């Protein structure tokens, strides 16, 4: 890992905030973009902009080819069997909503159950709660232990003949826990239950092979993967996607429209109604190529060092509470010190040029479980450095001194 060289690819990392060099530790919320991604977006608008899948003219065909090549880049990135199993969406949230809506419409009736976990992001809670209201399904919740790990024995007890799907996050955006998704898939499949994996916080850190994992759905966002905002991915096994009804109606998702009867397009277009966000779809491929050029194995190994170093240093601070102490963690550390409010800590760090996340992190049920309102969260990327962590720790200590 040549971090200095990598940092030069991210111009924002050499900017200042309140006259201090920016230290960006809010990568769990969104990642910064390398030049190649931003340049690709500019290039598309300046040279290739045309609506995709519609025109016979040259530009439309070039744009269509690039967007479809991007689908193949995503397919290869997660090793999906077919490119038609890759659906482009706005992001993780829309991907989960799509599955919740279409899967429940096809496969769930009143009283059927969906299992999620106590550590889920609101996207993987509320999407299902909407289906509770619409279809009368019921949510069952896997509890967590004191270290912030899923209790799989409890999960097994939640499985009933009415369980239709298990939907869990791979990596917790608050606790950093890496959940044992292989085991979850294996348990679920032994009961013929499909599994959705929310990979919003994992796909940028951990290599994922959906065929090996054998998950039924996997979702993630481009903007957390060093790619553009407004584009995300839903991977779904063909056998499920083929049976599920469309999520939205409009152009391109149809085969034939008449006032008597409308028929729908094949995969993946059945789930991509309207003009897609093709410039960002195309630029997402650049982000994936960029990550691949560094290598996810190297990324994970380097980020693990940062996480360990930061956790060790934080642990030395008096009255600190770290939320999420599993041995199997990834790139996120959440904490509180004494009675210092997380907003105060975040605001004061900000004045030192240090960007961290504060609040409930869109995981209010988890906060309730932990008996707190929110945490301070530092989340790392491969462009962060040990020196930045030193400044962050120094910053936290300064805030603690101010409150003493
Ligand atoms: N799931 C997890 C685990 C997340 O961390 C996030 C965002 O922080 C989401 C879902 C929602 O992602 P998006 O807002 O990009 O749709």
Coordinates of C-alpha atoms and ligand atoms in Angstrom, one line a residue:
X1 CA 0.0 0.0 0.0
X2 CA 1.5 3.3 -1.1
X3 CA -0.8 5.5 0.9
X4 CA 0.9 8.7 -0.2
X5 CA 0.4 7.9 -3.8
X6 CA -3.2 6.8 -3.2
X7 CA -3.9 10.1 -1.3
X8 CA -2.8 12.1 -4.4
X9 CA -5.7 10.5 -6.3
X10 CA -8.1 12.1 -3.8
X11 CA -7.8 16.0 -4.1
X12 CA -10.2 16.6 -1.2
X13 CA -7.8 15.0 1.2
X14 CA -5.3 17.8 0.8
X15 CA -7.9 20.5 1.5
X16 CA -8.2 22.3 4.9
X17 CA -11.1 22.9 7.3
X18 CA -11.0 26.0 9.5
X19 CA -7.3 26.3 8.4
X20 CA -6.5 22.8 9.6
X21 CA -5.7 19.9 7.2
X22 CA -8.8 17.8 6.7
X23 CA -8.8 14.5 8.5
X24 CA -11.7 12.5 7.1
X25 CA -12.9 9.7 9.4
X26 CA -16.5 9.5 8.2
X27 CA -16.0 6.9 5.5
X28 CA -18.9 4.8 6.8
X29 CA -21.2 7.7 5.8
X30 CA -19.7 8.2 2.4
X31 CA -16.3 7.8 0.9
X32 CA -14.2 10.3 -1.0
X33 CA -13.9 9.9 -4.8
X34 CA -10.7 9.4 -6.7
X35 CA -10.0 11.6 -9.7
X36 CA -10.6 8.8 -12.2
X37 CA -14.3 8.6 -11.0
X38 CA -14.9 12.3 -11.2
X39 CA -13.1 12.6 -14.5
X40 CA -15.2 9.8 -15.9
X41 CA -18.4 11.6 -15.0
X42 CA -17.1 14.8 -16.7
X43 CA -16.0 12.8 -19.7
X44 CA -19.4 11.2 -20.1
X45 CA -21.3 14.5 -20.0
X46 CA -18.8 16.2 -22.4
X47 CA -18.4 13.4 -24.9
X48 CA -21.0 10.6 -24.6
X49 CA -24.2 11.9 -23.1
X50 CA -27.3 10.3 -24.5
X51 CA -30.2 8.4 -23.1
X52 CA -29.5 4.6 -22.9
X53 CA -31.3 1.7 -24.5
X54 CA -33.5 4.1 -26.6
X55 CA -31.7 5.7 -29.5
X56 CA -30.5 4.2 -32.8
X57 CA -28.0 7.0 -33.0
X58 CA -24.3 6.7 -32.3
X59 CA -24.1 8.5 -28.9
X60 CA -27.0 6.5 -27.4
X61 CA -25.4 3.3 -28.5
X62 CA -22.0 4.2 -27.0
X63 CA -23.6 5.2 -23.7
X64 CA -25.7 2.0 -23.7
X65 CA -22.6 -0.1 -24.3
X66 CA -20.7 1.6 -21.5
X67 CA -23.6 1.2 -19.0
X68 CA -23.9 -2.5 -19.9
X69 CA -20.1 -3.0 -19.6
X70 CA -20.4 -1.5 -16.1
X71 CA -23.0 -4.2 -15.3
X72 CA -20.4 -6.8 -16.2
X73 CA -17.8 -5.0 -14.1
X74 CA -20.2 -5.2 -11.1
X75 CA -21.0 -8.9 -11.9
X76 CA -17.4 -9.8 -11.9
X77 CA -16.7 -7.8 -8.8
X78 CA -19.0 -9.9 -6.7
X79 CA -18.8 -12.9 -8.9
X80 CA -22.5 -13.2 -9.8
X81 CA -23.3 -16.0 -12.3
X82 CA -25.2 -13.7 -14.7
X83 CA -25.0 -10.0 -15.5
X84 CA -28.8 -9.9 -15.6
X85 CA -28.7 -10.6 -11.9
X86 CA -27.3 -7.1 -11.3
X87 CA -30.0 -4.4 -11.0
X88 CA -28.9 -0.8 -10.8
X89 CA -30.8 1.2 -8.2
X90 CA -30.3 4.5 -6.4
X91 CA -28.5 2.8 -3.5
X92 CA -28.7 0.3 -0.7
X93 CA -32.0 1.8 0.6
X94 CA -33.7 1.5 -2.7
X95 CA -32.4 -2.0 -3.3
X96 CA -33.8 -3.2 0.0
X97 CA -37.1 -1.4 -0.6
X98 CA -37.3 -3.1 -4.0
X99 CA -36.8 -6.6 -2.5
X100 CA -39.2 -5.9 0.4
X101 CA -41.9 -4.7 -1.9
X102 CA -41.6 -7.2 -4.7
X103 CA -40.6 -10.3 -2.7
X104 CA -43.4 -9.8 -0.1
X105 CA -45.9 -9.2 -2.9
X106 CA -45.1 -12.5 -4.5
X107 CA -44.2 -14.7 -1.5
X108 CA -45.7 -13.3 1.7
X109 CA -49.2 -13.3 3.1
X110 CA -50.6 -12.1 6.4
X111 CA -48.8 -13.6 9.3
X112 CA -45.7 -14.6 7.4
X113 CA -42.4 -13.6 9.0
X114 CA -39.2 -11.8 8.0
X115 CA -36.1 -12.1 10.3
X116 CA -33.8 -9.1 10.7
X117 CA -31.4 -8.2 13.5
X118 CA -31.1 -5.8 16.4
X119 CA -28.2 -4.0 14.8
X120 CA -29.8 -3.2 11.4
X121 CA -29.7 0.2 9.7
X122 CA -33.1 1.8 9.4
X123 CA -33.1 0.9 5.7
X124 CA -33.3 -2.8 6.7
X125 CA -35.9 -2.2 9.3
X126 CA -38.4 0.4 7.9
X127 CA -38.6 -1.2 4.4
X128 CA -40.0 -4.3 6.1
X129 CA -42.1 -2.4 8.5
X130 CA -43.9 -0.8 5.5
X131 CA -44.7 -4.4 4.5
X132 CA -46.0 -5.1 8.0
X133 CA -48.6 -2.4 7.4
X134 CA -49.4 -3.3 3.8
X135 CA -49.4 -7.1 4.0
X136 CA -49.6 -7.9 7.6
X137 CA -46.2 -9.7 7.7
X138 CA -44.4 -9.8 11.1
X139 CA -40.8 -8.9 11.9
X140 CA -38.7 -11.1 14.1
X141 CA -35.4 -9.7 15.5
X142 CA -32.1 -11.6 16.2
X143 CA -30.7 -10.2 19.5
X144 CA -27.1 -9.3 20.0
X145 CA -24.7 -10.1 22.9
X146 CA -22.6 -7.7 25.0
X147 CA -19.8 -7.7 22.4
X148 CA -22.2 -6.6 19.7
X149 CA -22.4 -9.9 18.0
X150 CA -25.5 -11.6 16.6
X151 CA -26.7 -14.5 18.7
X152 CA -27.2 -17.2 16.2
X153 CA -28.7 -19.7 18.6
X154 CA -31.4 -17.2 19.2
X155 CA -31.8 -16.8 15.4
X156 CA -32.4 -20.5 15.1
X157 CA -35.2 -20.3 17.6
X158 CA -36.8 -17.5 15.6
X159 CA -37.1 -19.7 12.5
X160 CA -40.7 -21.0 12.0
X161 CA -42.7 -22.5 9.1
X162 CA -43.9 -18.9 8.5
X163 CA -40.3 -17.5 8.0
X164 CA -40.0 -16.2 4.4
X165 CA -36.7 -14.4 4.4
X166 CA -33.7 -13.5 6.6
X167 CA -32.3 -10.0 6.0
X168 CA -29.1 -9.0 7.8
X169 CA -26.2 -6.7 7.5
X170 CA -22.7 -8.0 6.7
X171 CA -20.8 -5.3 8.7
X172 CA -22.5 -3.1 11.3
X173 CA -22.2 0.6 10.6
X174 CA -22.1 1.3 14.3
X175 CA -20.4 -1.7 16.0
X176 CA -18.1 -2.6 13.2
X177 CA -19.0 -6.3 13.8
X178 CA -18.5 -8.6 10.8
X179 CA -21.4 -10.9 11.0
X180 CA -21.0 -14.6 10.2
X181 CA -23.0 -14.4 7.0
X182 CA -21.8 -17.8 5.6
X183 CA -23.2 -19.5 8.7
X184 CA -26.5 -17.5 8.5
X185 CA -26.9 -18.5 4.8
X186 CA -26.2 -22.1 5.6
X187 CA -28.7 -22.2 8.5
X188 CA -31.4 -20.4 6.5
X189 CA -30.9 -22.6 3.5
X190 CA -31.3 -25.7 5.6
X191 CA -34.8 -24.5 6.1
X192 CA -35.2 -23.4 2.5
X193 CA -35.3 -19.7 3.5
X194 CA -33.6 -17.2 1.3
X195 CA -31.2 -14.5 2.7
X196 CA -30.6 -10.9 1.8
X197 CA -27.2 -9.4 2.8
X198 CA -26.9 -5.7 3.3
X199 CA -23.3 -5.2 2.2
X200 CA -23.3 -1.4 2.4
X201 CA -20.5 -1.4 4.9
X202 CA -18.6 -4.5 3.7
X203 CA -18.2 -4.5 -0.1
X204 CA -15.6 -1.7 0.2
X205 CA -13.5 -3.7 2.7
X206 CA -14.1 -7.4 2.2
X207 CA -14.0 -9.5 -0.9
X208 CA -17.5 -11.0 -1.6
X209 CA -18.2 -13.9 -3.9
X210 CA -22.0 -14.2 -4.1
X211 CA -21.9 -17.7 -5.7
X212 CA -19.6 -19.0 -3.0
X213 CA -21.6 -17.3 -0.3
X214 CA -24.8 -18.5 -2.0
X215 CA -26.8 -15.6 -0.7
X216 CA -30.0 -14.9 -2.5
X217 CA -29.8 -11.1 -2.5
X218 CA -27.0 -8.7 -1.8
X219 CA -27.2 -4.9 -1.8
X220 CA -24.8 -2.0 -1.7
X221 CA -24.3 1.7 -2.5
X222 CA -21.8 3.2 -5.0
X223 CA -21.0 6.2 -2.8
X224 CA -19.6 4.1 0.0
X225 CA -17.5 2.3 -2.5
X226 CA -15.5 5.4 -3.7
X227 CA -18.0 5.7 -6.5
X228 CA -20.7 8.3 -7.4
X229 CA -23.7 9.1 -5.3
X230 CA -27.1 8.1 -6.6
X231 CA -26.2 4.7 -7.8
X232 CA -26.5 1.4 -6.0
X233 CA -26.7 -2.3 -6.7
X234 CA -29.2 -5.1 -6.1
X235 CA -27.8 -8.6 -6.8
X236 CA -30.5 -11.2 -6.8
X237 CA -30.5 -14.8 -7.9
X238 CA -32.2 -15.1 -11.2
X239 CA -34.7 -17.7 -9.8
X240 CA -36.0 -15.1 -7.3
X241 CA -35.9 -12.0 -9.5
X242 CA -37.7 -13.8 -12.3
X243 CA -40.6 -14.7 -10.0
X244 CA -40.8 -11.2 -8.4
X245 CA -43.2 -8.6 -9.9
X246 CA -41.8 -5.2 -11.0
X247 CA -41.2 -2.6 -8.3
X248 CA -42.0 0.5 -10.4
X249 CA -43.7 1.0 -13.7
X250 CA -42.5 3.1 -16.6
X251 CA -40.3 3.2 -19.6
X252 CA -37.9 0.4 -20.4
X253 CA -39.3 -2.1 -17.9
X254 CA -42.0 -3.2 -20.3
X255 CA -42.1 -5.5 -23.2
X256 CA -45.5 -4.4 -24.7
X257 CA -47.9 -1.8 -23.4
X258 CA -51.6 -1.6 -24.3
X259 CA -54.7 -0.5 -22.3
X260 CA -55.8 -4.1 -22.4
X261 CA -52.7 -5.8 -21.2
X262 CA -49.1 -4.8 -20.5
X263 CA -46.2 -7.3 -20.4
X264 CA -42.9 -6.8 -18.8
X265 CA -39.3 -6.8 -20.0
X266 CA -36.8 -9.5 -19.1
X267 CA -34.1 -9.2 -16.4
X268 CA -32.5 -6.9 -15.5
X269 CA -34.6 -4.2 -17.2
X270 CA -37.9 -5.4 -15.5
X271 CA -36.6 -3.7 -12.4
X272 CA -35.1 -0.6 -14.0
X273 CA -38.0 1.6 -14.8
X274 CA -37.4 5.0 -16.4
X275 CA -34.1 6.6 -17.5
X276 CA -31.4 5.0 -15.4
X277 CA -28.6 7.1 -13.8
X278 CA -26.3 5.9 -16.6
X279 CA -23.4 8.4 -16.0
X280 CA -23.0 7.3 -12.4
X281 CA -23.5 3.6 -13.4
X282 CA -20.6 4.0 -15.8
X283 CA -18.5 5.8 -13.3
X284 CA -19.2 3.1 -10.7
X285 CA -17.2 0.8 -12.9
X286 CA -14.2 3.1 -12.7
X287 CA -14.4 3.1 -8.8
X288 CA -14.5 -0.7 -8.9
X289 CA -11.5 -0.8 -11.2
X290 CA -9.7 1.6 -8.9
X291 CA -10.4 -0.6 -5.8
X292 CA -9.3 -3.7 -7.7
X293 CA -6.1 -2.0 -8.7
X294 CA -5.2 -1.7 -5.0
X295 CA -6.7 -5.1 -4.1
X296 CA -9.3 -5.7 -1.4
X297 CA -6.9 -8.0 0.5
X298 CA -4.4 -5.2 0.9
X299 CA -7.1 -2.8 1.7
X300 CA -8.5 -5.0 4.5
X301 CA -5.1 -5.8 5.9
X302 CA -4.2 -2.1 6.0
X303 CA -7.5 -0.9 7.4
X304 CA -7.3 -3.6 10.1
X305 CA -4.0 -2.1 11.3
X306 CA -5.6 1.3 11.5
X307 CA -8.6 0.0 13.4
X308 CA -6.4 -1.9 15.9
X309 CA -4.1 1.1 16.4
X310 CA -7.0 3.5 16.9
X311 CA -8.9 1.1 19.2
X312 CA -5.8 0.5 21.3
X313 CA -5.1 4.2 21.7
X314 CA -8.7 5.1 22.5
X315 CA -8.8 2.3 25.1
X316 CA -6.1 4.2 27.1
X317 CA -8.5 7.2 27.6
X318 CA -10.2 7.2 31.0
X319 CA -13.9 6.6 31.1
X320 CA -14.1 5.6 27.5
X321 CA -16.8 3.2 26.4
X322 CA -16.3 1.4 23.1
X323 CA -19.5 0.0 21.5
X324 CA -18.7 -3.2 19.6
X325 CA -15.9 -5.3 21.0
X326 CA -16.1 -8.3 18.8
X327 CA -12.8 -9.9 17.7
X328 CA -14.1 -9.8 14.2
X329 CA -14.5 -6.2 13.3
X330 CA -14.0 -4.0 10.3
X331 CA -13.1 -0.3 9.9
X332 CA -15.5 1.3 12.4
X333 CA -15.0 2.3 16.0
X334 CA -17.9 3.9 18.0
X335 CA -17.4 5.4 21.5
X336 CA -18.4 7.8 24.2
X337 CA -16.2 9.3 26.8
X338 CA -17.6 9.9 30.3
X339 CA -20.6 12.2 30.1
X340 CA -19.4 14.1 27.1
X341 CA -22.3 14.4 24.6
X342 CA -21.5 12.9 21.2
X343 CA -22.5 16.1 19.5
X344 CA -20.1 18.1 21.6
X345 CA -17.3 15.7 20.9
X346 CA -18.1 15.8 17.1
X347 CA -18.4 19.6 16.9
X348 CA -15.1 20.2 18.8
X349 CA -13.3 17.6 16.7
X350 CA -14.7 19.4 13.6
X351 CA -13.1 22.6 14.7
X352 CA -9.8 20.8 14.6
X353 CA -10.4 19.7 11.0
X354 CA -11.4 16.1 12.0
X355 CA -14.6 14.8 10.5
X356 CA -16.4 12.0 12.5
X357 CA -20.0 11.0 12.7
X358 CA -22.1 11.5 15.7
X359 CA -25.7 10.5 16.6
X360 CA -27.7 7.3 16.2
X361 CA -26.2 6.4 12.8
X362 CA -29.7 5.4 11.5
X363 CA -29.8 2.6 14.0
X364 CA -32.2 3.8 16.7
X365 CA -33.3 0.4 17.8
X366 CA -29.7 -0.5 18.4
X367 CA -29.1 2.7 20.4
X368 CA -32.2 1.7 22.5
X369 CA -30.7 -1.7 23.0
X370 CA -27.4 -0.1 24.1
X371 CA -29.2 2.3 26.4
X372 CA -27.7 5.4 24.7
X373 CA -28.8 8.1 22.4
X374 CA -25.9 8.1 20.1
X375 CA -22.1 7.6 19.7
X376 CA -19.1 9.2 18.2
X377 CA -18.0 7.1 15.2
X378 CA -14.7 7.1 13.4
X379 CA -14.7 5.0 10.2
X380 CA -11.6 4.3 8.1
X381 CA -10.6 4.0 4.5
X382 CA -7.4 2.9 2.9
X383 CA -6.4 6.6 2.4
X384 CA -6.3 7.3 6.1
X385 CA -3.0 7.2 7.9
X386 CA -1.6 6.4 11.4
X387 CA -0.6 10.1 11.7
X388 CA -4.2 11.1 11.1
X389 CA -5.2 8.7 13.9
X390 CA -2.6 10.2 16.2
X391 CA -4.2 13.7 15.5
X392 CA -7.6 12.2 16.1
X393 CA -6.6 10.7 19.4
X394 CA -4.9 13.9 20.4
X395 CA -8.2 15.8 19.5
X396 CA -10.3 13.4 21.6
X397 CA -7.9 14.0 24.5
X398 CA -8.1 17.8 24.1
X399 CA -11.9 17.6 24.2
X400 CA -11.8 15.4 27.3
X401 CA -9.5 18.0 29.0
X402 CA -11.9 20.8 28.1
X403 CA -14.7 19.0 29.9
X404 CA -12.7 18.2 33.0
Ligands
LIG1 N1 -27.2 -0.2 5.3 C1 -26.1 0.1 6.0 C2 -25.4 -0.9 6.8 C3 -25.6 1.4 6.0 O1 -24.5 1.7 6.7 C4 -26.3 2.4 5.2 C5 -25.8 3.8 5.2 O2 -25.1 4.2 6.0 C6 -27.4 2.0 4.5 C7 -27.9 0.7 4.6 C8 -28.1 2.9 3.6 O3 -27.3 3.3 2.5 P1 -27.8 4.4 1.5 O4 -28.1 5.6 2.3 O5 -26.6 4.6 0.6 O6 -29.0 3.9 0.7

